[in-house]
PDB file of C-alpha atoms in Angstrom:
ATOM      1  CA  MET O  20     -23.099  -2.790   6.478  1.00  0.00           C
ATOM      2  CA  ARG O  21     -21.176  -6.172   6.870  1.00  0.00           C
ATOM      3  CA  GLU O  22     -19.728  -5.566   3.326  1.00  0.00           C
ATOM      4  CA  ASN O  23     -18.241  -2.034   4.078  1.00  0.00           C
ATOM      5  CA  ASP O  24     -16.558  -4.098   7.135  1.00  0.00           C
ATOM      6  CA  ASP O  25     -14.830  -6.423   4.547  1.00  0.00           C
ATOM      7  CA  VAL O  26     -13.425  -3.661   2.749  1.00  0.00           C
ATOM      8  CA  GLU O  27     -12.274  -1.732   5.408  1.00  0.00           C
ATOM      9  CA  ASN O  28     -10.588  -4.686   7.014  1.00  0.00           C
ATOM     10  CA  TRP O  29      -8.871  -5.181   3.683  1.00  0.00           C
ATOM     11  CA  ALA O  30      -7.980  -1.374   3.591  1.00  0.00           C
ATOM     12  CA  VAL O  31      -6.256  -1.203   6.761  1.00  0.00           C
ATOM     13  CA  HIS O  32      -4.731  -4.617   6.354  1.00  0.00           C
ATOM     14  CA  ARG O  33      -3.139  -3.696   3.031  1.00  0.00           C
ATOM     15  CA  ALA O  34      -2.133  -0.292   4.210  1.00  0.00           C
ATOM     16  CA  GLN O  35      -0.164  -1.697   7.074  1.00  0.00           C
ATOM     17  CA  GLN O  36       1.546  -4.030   4.257  1.00  0.00           C
ATOM     18  CA  ILE O  37       2.417  -1.098   2.336  1.00  0.00           C
ATOM     19  CA  LEU O  38       4.128   1.001   5.130  1.00  0.00           C
ATOM     20  CA  MET O  39       5.504  -1.970   6.658  1.00  0.00           C
ATOM     21  CA  ARG O  40       7.567  -2.790   3.566  1.00  0.00           C
ATOM     22  CA  GLU O  41       7.825   0.089   1.244  1.00  0.00           C
ATOM     23  CA  GLY O  42       7.439   3.164   3.984  1.00  0.00           C
ATOM     24  CA  MET O  43      10.142   1.333   5.962  1.00  0.00           C
ATOM     25  CA  ASP O  44      12.100   1.469   3.309  1.00  0.00           C
ATOM     26  CA  LEU O  45      11.513   4.985   2.474  1.00  0.00           C
ATOM     27  CA  ALA O  46      12.453   5.907   6.198  1.00  0.00           C
ATOM     28  CA  LEU O  47      15.402   3.784   6.452  1.00  0.00           C
ATOM     29  CA  SER O  48      16.822   5.426   2.858  1.00  0.00           C
ATOM     30  CA  ALA O  49      16.423   8.968   4.013  1.00  0.00           C
ATOM     31  CA  ARG O  50      19.163   7.980   6.737  1.00  0.00           C
ATOM     32  CA  ASP O  51      21.853   7.425   3.805  1.00  0.00           C
ATOM     33  CA  PRO O  52      22.529  10.990   2.043  1.00  0.00           C
ATOM     34  CA  ASP O  53      22.405   9.612  -1.369  1.00  0.00           C
ATOM     35  CA  THR O  54      19.322  11.278  -2.626  1.00  0.00           C
ATOM     36  CA  GLY O  55      19.100   8.452  -5.480  1.00  0.00           C
ATOM     37  CA  SER O  56      18.252   5.771  -2.989  1.00  0.00           C
ATOM     38  CA  VAL O  57      15.353   8.290  -1.470  1.00  0.00           C
ATOM     39  CA  ARG O  58      13.723   9.084  -4.812  1.00  0.00           C
ATOM     40  CA  ALA O  59      13.880   5.261  -5.816  1.00  0.00           C
ATOM     41  CA  LYS O  60      12.242   3.949  -2.138  1.00  0.00           C
ATOM     42  CA  GLY O  61       9.666   6.957  -2.786  1.00  0.00           C
ATOM     43  CA  LYS O  62       8.710   5.774  -6.055  1.00  0.00           C
ATOM     44  CA  LEU O  63       8.241   1.915  -4.818  1.00  0.00           C
ATOM     45  CA  LEU O  64       6.020   3.312  -1.798  1.00  0.00           C
ATOM     46  CA  ALA O  65       3.892   5.241  -4.550  1.00  0.00           C
ATOM     47  CA  MET O  66       3.708   2.642  -7.227  1.00  0.00           C
ATOM     48  CA  ALA O  67       2.751  -0.035  -4.055  1.00  0.00           C
ATOM     49  CA  ILE O  68      -0.025   2.631  -3.295  1.00  0.00           C
ATOM     50  CA  ALA O  69      -1.441   2.611  -7.378  1.00  0.00           C
ATOM     51  CA  ALA O  70      -1.113  -0.975  -7.264  1.00  0.00           C
ATOM     52  CA  SER O  71      -3.418  -1.414  -4.155  1.00  0.00           C
ATOM     53  CA  LEU O  72      -6.107   1.232  -5.585  1.00  0.00           C
ATOM     54  CA  MET O  73      -6.021  -0.644  -8.750  1.00  0.00           C
ATOM     55  CA  GLU O  74      -6.775  -4.050  -6.859  1.00  0.00           C
ATOM     56  CA  ALA O  75      -9.377  -2.089  -4.601  1.00  0.00           C
ATOM     57  CA  SER O  76     -11.269  -1.124  -8.082  1.00  0.00           C
ATOM     58  CA  TRP O  77     -11.010  -4.631  -9.514  1.00  0.00           C
ATOM     59  CA  VAL O  78     -12.091  -5.530  -6.115  1.00  0.00           C
ATOM     60  CA  ALA O  79     -15.210  -3.267  -6.695  1.00  0.00           C
ATOM     61  CA  ALA O  80     -16.542  -4.642  -9.841  1.00  0.00           C
ATOM     62  CA  ASP O  81     -16.217  -7.602  -9.142  1.00  0.00           C
ATOM     63  CA  ARG O  82     -19.008  -7.230  -6.660  1.00  0.00           C
ATOM     64  CA  PRO O  83     -22.521  -6.997  -7.814  1.00  0.00           C
TER      65      PRO O  83
END
């Protein structure tokens, strides 16, 4: 059960980091009428989420 708590805490922490960075950037860009900026920030958010999922799979693969 302890291992699950560690994974859960890691996931919550990573989600908070992503939302504070890329999520806030995306929200702020939505106020700008330049849709290219919104698309670019949305892409950065998607890439951060994908990277965190890959990181999680690497960590899971390293565990016995």
